[in-house]
Amino acid sequence: MPAKKSEDQKPGLELQIDPNLRYEQAVKELEKLISDMESGKFSLEETLLAYQRGAALLKHCQAMLAQVEQQVRVFEA
């Protein structure tokens, strides 16, 4: 089954993450998604999109943290 087109998605639930998104902004968005999902604010389909967006945000944050950890290791060497 093909994925929904982006025009069918709820605004703010795009699955693509801007590579320039700051860590703090990503965490704030992730916290809001979690809160909205827990509140039952979303339909089932929107919950799935929110989950997918959250997973992408989490991956983005983890990559940024790994990059910073590597930089710290270089500075400590």
PDB file of N, CA, C and O in Angstrom, residues 1-5:
ATOM      1  N   MET A   1       0.842  -1.176   0.000  1.00  0.00           N
ATOM      2  CA  MET A   1       0.000   0.000   0.000  1.00  0.00           C
ATOM      3  C   MET A   1       0.890   1.243   0.000  1.00  0.00           C
ATOM      4  O   MET A   1       1.770   1.368   0.840  1.00  0.00           O
ATOM      5  N   PRO A   2       0.688   2.185  -0.911  1.00  0.00           N
ATOM      6  CA  PRO A   2       1.535   3.369  -0.978  1.00  0.00           C
ATOM      7  C   PRO A   2       1.315   4.280   0.219  1.00  0.00           C
ATOM      8  O   PRO A   2       0.228   4.348   0.783  1.00  0.00           O
ATOM      9  N   ALA A   3       2.362   5.002   0.572  1.00  0.00           N
ATOM     10  CA  ALA A   3       2.267   5.957   1.684  1.00  0.00           C
ATOM     11  C   ALA A   3       1.381   7.123   1.267  1.00  0.00           C
ATOM     12  O   ALA A   3       1.241   7.421   0.085  1.00  0.00           O
ATOM     13  N   LYS A   4       0.776   7.759   2.267  1.00  0.00           N
ATOM     14  CA  LYS A   4      -0.041   8.925   1.969  1.00  0.00           C
ATOM     15  C   LYS A   4       0.814  10.030   1.394  1.00  0.00           C
ATOM     16  O   LYS A   4       1.968  10.197   1.769  1.00  0.00           O
ATOM     17  N   LYS A   5       0.235  10.797   0.491  1.00  0.00           N
ATOM     18  CA  LYS A   5       0.938  11.939  -0.056  1.00  0.00           C
ATOM     19  C   LYS A   5       1.041  13.004   1.020  1.00  0.00           C
ATOM     20  O   LYS A   5       0.203  13.107   1.898  1.00  0.00           O
TER      21      LYS A   5
END
